[in-house]
Coordinates of C-alpha atoms in Angstrom, one line a residue:
X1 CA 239.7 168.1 74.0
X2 CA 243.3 168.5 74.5
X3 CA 245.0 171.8 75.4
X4 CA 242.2 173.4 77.2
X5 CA 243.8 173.1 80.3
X6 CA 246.2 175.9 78.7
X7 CA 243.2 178.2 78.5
X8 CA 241.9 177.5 82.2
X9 CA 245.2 178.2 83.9
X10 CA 244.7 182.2 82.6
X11 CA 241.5 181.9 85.1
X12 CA 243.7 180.4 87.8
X13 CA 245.7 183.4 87.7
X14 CA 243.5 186.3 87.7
X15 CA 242.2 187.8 91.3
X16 CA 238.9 186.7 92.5
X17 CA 240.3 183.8 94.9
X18 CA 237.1 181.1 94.8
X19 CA 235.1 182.7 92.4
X20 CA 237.8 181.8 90.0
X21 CA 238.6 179.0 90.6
X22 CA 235.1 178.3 91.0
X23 CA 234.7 179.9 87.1
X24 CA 237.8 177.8 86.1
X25 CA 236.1 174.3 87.1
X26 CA 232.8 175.4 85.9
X27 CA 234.0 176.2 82.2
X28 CA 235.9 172.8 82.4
X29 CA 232.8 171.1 82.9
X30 CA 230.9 173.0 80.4
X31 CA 233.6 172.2 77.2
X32 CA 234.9 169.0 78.3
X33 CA 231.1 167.1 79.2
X34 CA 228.6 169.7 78.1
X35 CA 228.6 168.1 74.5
X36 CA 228.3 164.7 75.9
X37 CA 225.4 165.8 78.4
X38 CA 223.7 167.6 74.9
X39 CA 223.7 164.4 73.4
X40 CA 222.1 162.3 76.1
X41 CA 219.5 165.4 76.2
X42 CA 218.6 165.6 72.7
X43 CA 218.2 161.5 72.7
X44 CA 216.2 161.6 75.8
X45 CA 214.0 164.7 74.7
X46 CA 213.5 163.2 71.2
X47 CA 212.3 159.4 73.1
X48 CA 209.7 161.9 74.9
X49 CA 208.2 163.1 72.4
X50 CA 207.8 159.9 70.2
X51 CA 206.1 158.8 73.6
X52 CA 204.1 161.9 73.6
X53 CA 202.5 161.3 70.2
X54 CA 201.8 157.6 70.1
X55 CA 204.9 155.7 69.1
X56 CA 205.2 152.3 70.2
X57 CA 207.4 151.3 72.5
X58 CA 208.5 148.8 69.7
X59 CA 209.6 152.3 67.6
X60 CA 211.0 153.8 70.9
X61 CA 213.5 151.3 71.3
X62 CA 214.4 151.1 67.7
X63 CA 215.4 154.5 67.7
X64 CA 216.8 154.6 71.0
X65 CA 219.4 151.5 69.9
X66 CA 219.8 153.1 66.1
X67 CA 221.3 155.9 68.0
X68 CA 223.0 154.0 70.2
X69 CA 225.0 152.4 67.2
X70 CA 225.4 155.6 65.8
X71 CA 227.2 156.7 68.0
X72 CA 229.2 153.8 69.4
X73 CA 230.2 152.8 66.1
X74 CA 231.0 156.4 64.5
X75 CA 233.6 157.1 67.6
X76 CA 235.0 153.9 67.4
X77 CA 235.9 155.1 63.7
X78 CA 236.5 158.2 64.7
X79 CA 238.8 157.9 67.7
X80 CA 241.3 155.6 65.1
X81 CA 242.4 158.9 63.6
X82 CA 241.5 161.5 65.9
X83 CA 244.8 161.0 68.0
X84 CA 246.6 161.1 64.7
X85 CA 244.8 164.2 63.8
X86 CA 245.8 166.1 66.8
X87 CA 249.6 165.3 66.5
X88 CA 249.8 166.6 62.6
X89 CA 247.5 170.0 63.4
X90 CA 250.2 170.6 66.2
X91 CA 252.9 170.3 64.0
X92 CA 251.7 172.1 61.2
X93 CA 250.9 174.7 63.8
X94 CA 254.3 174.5 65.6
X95 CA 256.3 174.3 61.7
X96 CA 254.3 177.1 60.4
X97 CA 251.9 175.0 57.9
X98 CA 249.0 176.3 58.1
X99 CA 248.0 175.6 54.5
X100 CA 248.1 172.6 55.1
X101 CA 245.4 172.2 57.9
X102 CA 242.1 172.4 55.5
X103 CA 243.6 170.6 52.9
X104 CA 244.4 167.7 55.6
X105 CA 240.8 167.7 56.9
X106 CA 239.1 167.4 53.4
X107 CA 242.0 164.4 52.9
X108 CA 241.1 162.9 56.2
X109 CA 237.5 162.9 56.2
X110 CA 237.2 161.6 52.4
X111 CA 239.4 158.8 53.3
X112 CA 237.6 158.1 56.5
X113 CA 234.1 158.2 55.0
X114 CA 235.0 156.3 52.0
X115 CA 236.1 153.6 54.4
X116 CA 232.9 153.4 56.6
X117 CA 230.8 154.5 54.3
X118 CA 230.7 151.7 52.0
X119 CA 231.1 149.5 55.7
X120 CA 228.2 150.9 57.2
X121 CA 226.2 151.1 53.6
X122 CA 227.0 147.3 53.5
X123 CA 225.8 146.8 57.0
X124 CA 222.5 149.0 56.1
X125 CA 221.5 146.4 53.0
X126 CA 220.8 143.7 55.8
X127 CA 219.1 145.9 58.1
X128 CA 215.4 145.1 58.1
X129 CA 213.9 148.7 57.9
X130 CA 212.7 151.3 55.5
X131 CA 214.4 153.0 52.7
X132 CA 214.5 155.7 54.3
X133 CA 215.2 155.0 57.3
X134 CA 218.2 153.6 56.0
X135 CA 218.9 156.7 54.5
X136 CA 218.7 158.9 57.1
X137 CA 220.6 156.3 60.0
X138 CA 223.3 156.2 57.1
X139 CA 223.1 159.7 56.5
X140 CA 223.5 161.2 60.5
X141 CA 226.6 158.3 60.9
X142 CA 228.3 160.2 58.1
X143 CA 227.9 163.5 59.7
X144 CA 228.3 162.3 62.9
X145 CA 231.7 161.4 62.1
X146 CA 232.7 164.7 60.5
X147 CA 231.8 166.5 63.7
X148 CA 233.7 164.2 65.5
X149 CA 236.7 165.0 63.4
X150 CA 235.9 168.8 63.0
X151 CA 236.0 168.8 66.6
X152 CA 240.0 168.1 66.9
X153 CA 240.6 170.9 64.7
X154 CA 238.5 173.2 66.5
X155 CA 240.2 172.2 69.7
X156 CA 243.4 172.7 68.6
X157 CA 242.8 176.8 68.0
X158 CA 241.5 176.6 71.1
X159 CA 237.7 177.2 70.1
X160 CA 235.9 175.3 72.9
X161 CA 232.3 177.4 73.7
X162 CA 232.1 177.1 70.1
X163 CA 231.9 173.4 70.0
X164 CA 230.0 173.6 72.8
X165 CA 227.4 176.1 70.9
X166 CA 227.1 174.0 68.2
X167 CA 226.0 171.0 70.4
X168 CA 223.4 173.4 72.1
X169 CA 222.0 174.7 68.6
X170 CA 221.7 170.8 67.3
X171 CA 219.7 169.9 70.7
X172 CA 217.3 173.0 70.2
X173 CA 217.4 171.9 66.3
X174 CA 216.9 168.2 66.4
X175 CA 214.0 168.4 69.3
X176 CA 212.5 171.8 68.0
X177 CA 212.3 169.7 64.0
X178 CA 210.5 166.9 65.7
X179 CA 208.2 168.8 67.7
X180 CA 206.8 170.8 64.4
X181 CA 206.9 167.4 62.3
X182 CA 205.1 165.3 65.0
X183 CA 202.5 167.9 65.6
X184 CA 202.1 168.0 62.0
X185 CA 201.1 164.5 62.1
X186 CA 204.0 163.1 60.2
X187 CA 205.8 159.5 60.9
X188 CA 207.0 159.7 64.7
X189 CA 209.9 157.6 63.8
X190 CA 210.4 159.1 60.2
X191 CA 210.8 162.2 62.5
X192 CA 213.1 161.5 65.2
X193 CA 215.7 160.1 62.7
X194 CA 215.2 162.9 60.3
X195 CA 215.4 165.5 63.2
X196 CA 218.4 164.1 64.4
X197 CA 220.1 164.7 60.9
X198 CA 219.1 167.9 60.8
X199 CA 220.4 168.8 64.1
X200 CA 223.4 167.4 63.5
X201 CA 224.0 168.6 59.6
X202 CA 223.5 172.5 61.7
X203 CA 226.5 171.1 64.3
X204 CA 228.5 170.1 61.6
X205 CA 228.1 173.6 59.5
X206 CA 229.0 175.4 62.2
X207 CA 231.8 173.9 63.0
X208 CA 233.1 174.6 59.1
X209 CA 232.2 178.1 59.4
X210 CA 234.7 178.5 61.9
X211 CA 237.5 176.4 60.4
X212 CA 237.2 178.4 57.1
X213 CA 236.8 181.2 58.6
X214 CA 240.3 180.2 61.2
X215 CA 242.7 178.3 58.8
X216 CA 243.9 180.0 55.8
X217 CA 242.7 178.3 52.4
X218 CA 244.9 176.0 50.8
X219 CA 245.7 173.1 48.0
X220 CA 243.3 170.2 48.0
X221 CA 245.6 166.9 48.1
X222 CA 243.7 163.5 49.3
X223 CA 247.6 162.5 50.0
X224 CA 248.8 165.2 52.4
X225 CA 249.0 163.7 55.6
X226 CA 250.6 160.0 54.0
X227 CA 253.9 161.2 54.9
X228 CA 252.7 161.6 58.5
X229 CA 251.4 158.5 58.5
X230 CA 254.9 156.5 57.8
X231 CA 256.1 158.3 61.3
X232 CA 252.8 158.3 63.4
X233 CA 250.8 155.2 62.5
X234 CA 250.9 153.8 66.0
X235 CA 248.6 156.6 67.3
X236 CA 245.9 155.2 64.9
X237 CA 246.4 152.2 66.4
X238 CA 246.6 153.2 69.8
X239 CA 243.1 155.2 69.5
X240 CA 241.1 152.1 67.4
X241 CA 242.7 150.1 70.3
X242 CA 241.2 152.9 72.9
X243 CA 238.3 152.7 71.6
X244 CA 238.0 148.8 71.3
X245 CA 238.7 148.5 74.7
X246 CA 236.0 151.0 75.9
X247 CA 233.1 149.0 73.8
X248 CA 234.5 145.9 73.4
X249 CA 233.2 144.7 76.7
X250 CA 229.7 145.7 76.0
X251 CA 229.3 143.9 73.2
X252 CA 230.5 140.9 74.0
X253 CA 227.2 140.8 75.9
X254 CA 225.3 142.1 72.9
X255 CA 226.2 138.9 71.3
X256 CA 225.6 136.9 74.2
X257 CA 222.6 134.2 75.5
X258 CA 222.0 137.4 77.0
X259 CA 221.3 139.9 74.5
X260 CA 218.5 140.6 73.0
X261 CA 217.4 141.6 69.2
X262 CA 215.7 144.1 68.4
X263 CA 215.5 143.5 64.6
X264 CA 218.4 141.8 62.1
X265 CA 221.7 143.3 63.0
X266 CA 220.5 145.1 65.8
X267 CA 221.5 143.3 69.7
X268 CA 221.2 144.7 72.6
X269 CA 221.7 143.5 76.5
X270 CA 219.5 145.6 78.7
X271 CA 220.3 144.8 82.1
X272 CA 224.1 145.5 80.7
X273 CA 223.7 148.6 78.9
X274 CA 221.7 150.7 81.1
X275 CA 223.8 149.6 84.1
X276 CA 226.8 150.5 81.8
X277 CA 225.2 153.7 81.1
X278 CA 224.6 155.5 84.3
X279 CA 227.9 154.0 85.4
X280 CA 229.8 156.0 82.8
X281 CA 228.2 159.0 84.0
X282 CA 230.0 158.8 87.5
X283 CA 233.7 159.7 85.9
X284 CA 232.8 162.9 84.7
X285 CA 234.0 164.7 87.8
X286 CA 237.5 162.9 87.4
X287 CA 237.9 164.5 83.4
X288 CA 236.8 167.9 84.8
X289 CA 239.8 167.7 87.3
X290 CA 241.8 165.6 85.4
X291 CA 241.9 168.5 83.3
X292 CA 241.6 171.9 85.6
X293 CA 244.4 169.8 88.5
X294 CA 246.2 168.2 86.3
X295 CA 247.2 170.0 83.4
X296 CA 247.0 173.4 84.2
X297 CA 249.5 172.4 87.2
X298 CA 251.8 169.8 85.4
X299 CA 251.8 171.9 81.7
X300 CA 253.8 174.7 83.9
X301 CA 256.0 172.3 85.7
X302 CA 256.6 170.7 81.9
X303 CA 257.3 173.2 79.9
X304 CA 259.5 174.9 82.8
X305 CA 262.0 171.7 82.3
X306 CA 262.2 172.3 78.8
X307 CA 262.6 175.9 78.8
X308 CA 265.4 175.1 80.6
X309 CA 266.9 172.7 78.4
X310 CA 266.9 174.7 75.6
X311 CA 267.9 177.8 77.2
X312 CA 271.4 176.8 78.5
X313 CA 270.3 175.6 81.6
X314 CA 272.9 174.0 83.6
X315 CA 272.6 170.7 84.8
X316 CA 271.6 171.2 88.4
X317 CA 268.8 173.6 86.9
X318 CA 267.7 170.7 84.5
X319 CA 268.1 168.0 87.6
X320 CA 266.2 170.4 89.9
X321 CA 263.0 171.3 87.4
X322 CA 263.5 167.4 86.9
X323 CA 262.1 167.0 90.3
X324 CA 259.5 169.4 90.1
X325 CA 258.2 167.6 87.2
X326 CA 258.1 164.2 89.1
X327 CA 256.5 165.7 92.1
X328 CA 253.8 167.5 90.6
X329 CA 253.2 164.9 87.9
X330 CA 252.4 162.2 90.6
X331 CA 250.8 164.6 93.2
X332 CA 248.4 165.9 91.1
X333 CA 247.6 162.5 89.3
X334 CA 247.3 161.2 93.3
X335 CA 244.7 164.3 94.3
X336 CA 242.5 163.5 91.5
X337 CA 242.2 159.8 92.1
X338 CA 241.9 160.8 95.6
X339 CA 238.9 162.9 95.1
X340 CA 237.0 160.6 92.0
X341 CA 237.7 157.5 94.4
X342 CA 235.3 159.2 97.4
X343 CA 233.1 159.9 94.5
X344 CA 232.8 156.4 93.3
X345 CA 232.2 155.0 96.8
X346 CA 229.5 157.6 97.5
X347 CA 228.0 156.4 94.2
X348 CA 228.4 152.4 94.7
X349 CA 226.7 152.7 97.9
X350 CA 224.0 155.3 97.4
X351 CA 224.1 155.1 94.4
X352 CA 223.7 151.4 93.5
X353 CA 220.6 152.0 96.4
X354 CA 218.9 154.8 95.1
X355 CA 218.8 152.6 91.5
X356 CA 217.4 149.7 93.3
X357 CA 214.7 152.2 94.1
X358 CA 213.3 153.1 90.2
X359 CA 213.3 149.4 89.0
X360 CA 217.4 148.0 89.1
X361 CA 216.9 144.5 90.3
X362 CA 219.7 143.2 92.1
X363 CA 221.9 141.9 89.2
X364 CA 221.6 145.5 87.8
X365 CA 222.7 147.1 90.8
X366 CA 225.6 144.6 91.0
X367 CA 226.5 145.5 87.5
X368 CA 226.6 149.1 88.0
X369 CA 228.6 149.1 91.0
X370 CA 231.4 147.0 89.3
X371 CA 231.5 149.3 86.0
X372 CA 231.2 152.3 88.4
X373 CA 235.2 151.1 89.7
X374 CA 235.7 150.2 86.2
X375 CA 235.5 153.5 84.6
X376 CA 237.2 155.0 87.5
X377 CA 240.7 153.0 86.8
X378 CA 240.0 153.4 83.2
X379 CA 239.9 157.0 83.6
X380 CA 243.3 156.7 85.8
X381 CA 244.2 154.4 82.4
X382 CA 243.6 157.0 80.0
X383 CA 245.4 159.8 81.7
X384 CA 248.3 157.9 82.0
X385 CA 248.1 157.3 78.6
X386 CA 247.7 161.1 77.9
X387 CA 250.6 162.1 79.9
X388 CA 252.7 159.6 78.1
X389 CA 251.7 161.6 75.0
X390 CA 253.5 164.8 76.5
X391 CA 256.6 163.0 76.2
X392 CA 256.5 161.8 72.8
X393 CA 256.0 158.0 74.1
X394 CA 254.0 156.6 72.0
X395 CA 254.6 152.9 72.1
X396 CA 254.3 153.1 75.6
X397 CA 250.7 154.3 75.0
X398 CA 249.8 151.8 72.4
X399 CA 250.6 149.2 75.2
X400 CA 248.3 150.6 77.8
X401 CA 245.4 150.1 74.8
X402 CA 246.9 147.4 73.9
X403 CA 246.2 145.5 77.2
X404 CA 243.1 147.3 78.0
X405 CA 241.1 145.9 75.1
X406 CA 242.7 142.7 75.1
X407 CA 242.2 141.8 79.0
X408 CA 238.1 144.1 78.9
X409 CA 237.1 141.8 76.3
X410 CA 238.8 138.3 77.4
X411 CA 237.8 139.0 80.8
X412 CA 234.1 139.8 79.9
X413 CA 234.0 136.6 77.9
X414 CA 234.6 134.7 81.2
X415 CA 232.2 136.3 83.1
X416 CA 229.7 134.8 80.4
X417 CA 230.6 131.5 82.0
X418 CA 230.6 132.5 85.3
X419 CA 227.1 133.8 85.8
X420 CA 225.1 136.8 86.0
X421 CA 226.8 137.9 89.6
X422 CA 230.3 138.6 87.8
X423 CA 228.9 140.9 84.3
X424 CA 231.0 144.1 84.8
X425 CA 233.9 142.5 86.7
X426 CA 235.8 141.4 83.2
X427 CA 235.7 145.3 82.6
X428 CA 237.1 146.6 86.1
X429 CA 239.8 143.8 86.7
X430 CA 241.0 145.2 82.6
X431 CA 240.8 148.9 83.8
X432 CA 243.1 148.1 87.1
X433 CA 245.3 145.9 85.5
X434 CA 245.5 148.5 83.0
X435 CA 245.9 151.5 85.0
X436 CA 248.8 149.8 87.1
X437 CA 250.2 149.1 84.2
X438 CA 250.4 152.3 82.9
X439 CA 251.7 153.8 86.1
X440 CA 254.5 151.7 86.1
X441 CA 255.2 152.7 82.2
X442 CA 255.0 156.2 83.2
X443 CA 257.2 156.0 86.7
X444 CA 259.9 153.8 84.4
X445 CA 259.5 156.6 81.5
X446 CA 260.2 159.7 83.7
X447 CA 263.1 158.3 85.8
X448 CA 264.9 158.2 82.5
X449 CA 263.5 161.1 81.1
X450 CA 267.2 162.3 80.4
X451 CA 267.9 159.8 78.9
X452 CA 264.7 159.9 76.2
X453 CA 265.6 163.5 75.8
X454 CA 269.1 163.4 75.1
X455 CA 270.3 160.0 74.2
X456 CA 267.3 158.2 72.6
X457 CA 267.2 160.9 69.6
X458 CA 268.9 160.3 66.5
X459 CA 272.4 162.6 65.9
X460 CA 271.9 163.1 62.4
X461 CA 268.4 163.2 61.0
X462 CA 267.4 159.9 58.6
X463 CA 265.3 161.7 56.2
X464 CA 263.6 158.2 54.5
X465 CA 260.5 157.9 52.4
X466 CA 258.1 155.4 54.1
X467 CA 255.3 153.1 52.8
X468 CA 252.7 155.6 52.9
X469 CA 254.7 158.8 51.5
X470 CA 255.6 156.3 48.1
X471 CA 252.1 154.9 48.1
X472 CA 250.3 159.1 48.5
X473 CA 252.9 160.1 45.7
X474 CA 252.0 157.5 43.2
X475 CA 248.4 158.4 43.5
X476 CA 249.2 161.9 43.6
X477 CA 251.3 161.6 40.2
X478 CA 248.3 159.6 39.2
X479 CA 245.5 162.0 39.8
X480 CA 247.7 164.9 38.3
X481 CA 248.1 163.3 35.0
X482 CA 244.8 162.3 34.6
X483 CA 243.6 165.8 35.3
X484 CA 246.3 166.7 32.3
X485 CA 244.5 164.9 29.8
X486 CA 240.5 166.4 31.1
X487 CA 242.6 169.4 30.2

């Protein structure tokens, strides 16, 4: 959710000493996590109640693992463009474009579902279930998607307790449906996936009220944001790669001797995933102060170098705020690893205990404590990779993903071979690697930041039509004439 960090440093500044900062880390928490922490309630609330009236535990776990693809899979999609998304609503915003946000959100999301729909639709024919219940797993993975989608536009104006409303109404939605249904004697299962499109169909209305209601209304073109694409394609790459690397080494075990089925098309490696699962739990104190220590501080520090850039600053002003950039940049990043790496131990060793407690054996508890220093570095990872972004340096990003998802997923195939003892050390050894990597990228990037601001950009502007701008034109020219001759 980028740019909220912008909002939080107003609460930084007003009096009230450690009640606001206090107010400042809790809002963090509650529009950076508090949809992901919705989504594991409404799952878990939904599981109780097909356990409350009879399901088997046969029916639990197939909608437990339904959602669990529905989710993995609509993000990975999602995350492809969302990066992309991001950079063209800033520009339209910075260049004044506002008619051309809505437009580039209908474009985006036809596009996008068009793609996984007929994917996922393929996928569905093999699946060994019900009509409907192909329907409605199709069905919530095509809304689920526009959410995520919707989601980056609301961010971008800055709407955050309204995404996180939208999450609370779809928990009370979802769970309050299946309640009523259940009671009512209807299908448990039938219920759960229905109630879960319902909740999320209210999320996803919600979040177009607000849009309409923000952007101003303009021309509907499928094509608008080709030309974008010619100039920023590496960022869809860069978030499918992301994204790859963040799931890849899961399912390498879901396709292992080790994973299990739970019907056609549907794998799963217990021991794996729910180590995995409470493991990715234990970062979500480094995104709160990733975002409240990091970006609040460095944003100031970044846009006071190029203030003075482009107001006439001389060049000991520009070499001094230069140095204030690079200090804070790499303090702050230092404090928050600092504070997530006591975190992590406390959780590896009490943690990893307190698990062995309610039924981890020891494999489990092995597992967990190797993905728990996993997600830490692929944290560090990703905000390197974020930072990068501030400066424009794109292919340096897309080379952090790049060796994340390679190295997660090669790694976690040799840990297949090497036994049990090793699952979840293919994933950290990628996230260090990774992380040190992307360091090193961004130490080498700032050093010469002078040089990427002032040399690296063209003199004279190379206005050229790409691939994409030719290809969106043709089909534009296409569509118009055809809608000549309805005429």
């Amino acid at each position: 959710m980028a740019g909220v960090g912008f909002e939080l440093k107003k609460m930084f500044k007003r009096k009230g000493g450690f009640f606001s900062v206090l107010k400042g880390y809790a809002v963090s928490a509650m529009v950076t996590e508090g949809p992901m922490l919705l989504c594991i309630v409404m799952l878990f609330g939904i599981r109780l109640l097909l356990k409350q009236f009879g399901a088997s535990y046969a029916e639990q776990e197939d909608y437990l693992i339904t959602t669990t693809y529905i989710m993995t899979f609509s993000l990975i999609f999602s995350n492809t463009v969302l990066m992309f998304v991001s950079r063209f609503v800033s520009n339209c915003i910075y260049e004044n474009k506002l008619k051309d946000i809505m437009p580039s959100f209908y474009a985006i999301v036809f596009w996008i579902l068009l793609i996984s729909g007929i994917l996922s639709g393929i996928y569905m024919i093999f699946m060994e279930k019900t009509f409907f219940h192909k329907l409605f797993n199709w069905l919530q993975f095509m809304i689920m998607l526009i959410v995520w989608i919707q989601m980056a536009y609301l961010s971008a104006i800055k709407k955050y307790m309204r995404v996180l409303l939208g999450f609370i109404v779809a928990a009370i939605v979802a769970i309050g449906t299946a309640a009523v249904f259940m009671i009512l004697g209807v299908d448990p299962l039938s219920t759960a996936f229905l109630s879960s499109v319902l909740g999320y169909s209210v999320m996803a209305i919600m979040y177009m009220q607000e849009m309409i209601q923000y952007f101003p209304e303009g021309k509907v073109n499928l094509f608008i944001f080709f030309p974008a694409l010619d100039k920023y394609k590496d960022l869809l790459l860069t978030g499918w790669l992301t994204s790859l690397g963040l799931f890849g080494h899961t399912m390498v075990f879901w396709f292992s001797q080790y994973g299990v089925t739970v019907r056609r098309g549907m794998v799963y490696c217990m021991k794996y995933d729910i180590a995995g699962y409470y493991a990715s739990l234990t970062i979500i104190p480094f995104l709160v102060t990733f975002v409240v220590s990091l970006e609040v501080n460095f944003y100031q520090n970044y846009k006071q170098y190029f203030d003075t850039i482009m107001c006439d600053g001389t060049y000991d002003d520009i070499m001094f705020e230069n140095y204030n950039l690079k200090k804070t940049l790499f303090r702050e990043i230092a404090h928050v690893f600092e504070i997530q790496f006591f975190l992590e131990l406390i959780c590896v060793i009490f943690g990893g205990n307190y698990l062995a407690t309610i039924g981890f054996d020891r494999e489990m508890v092995l597992i967990f404590r190797y993905l728990c220093l996993g997600y830490m570095f692929y944290a560090l990872a990703k905000s390197t990779m974020i930072l990068l972004m501030y400066f424009d340096a794109r292919i340096e990003a897309l080379k952090i993903s790049a060796v994340f998802a390679g190295l997660g997923i090669l790694f976690s195939v040799v840990t297949l071979y090497l036994g049990p003892d090793t699952f979840g050390l293919g994933f950290a050894l990628a996230a260090v690697i990774s992380s040190v990597y992307g360091l090193c990228l961004l130490n080498r990037y700032v050093k010469r930041l002078e040089f990427h601001v002032f040399c690296s950009q063209p003199l004279f502007a190379n206005v050229t039509e790409g691939t994409f701008e030719t290809l969106g034109g043709k089909l534009n020219e296409k569509l118009s004439k055809k809608r000549k001759k309805k005429k």
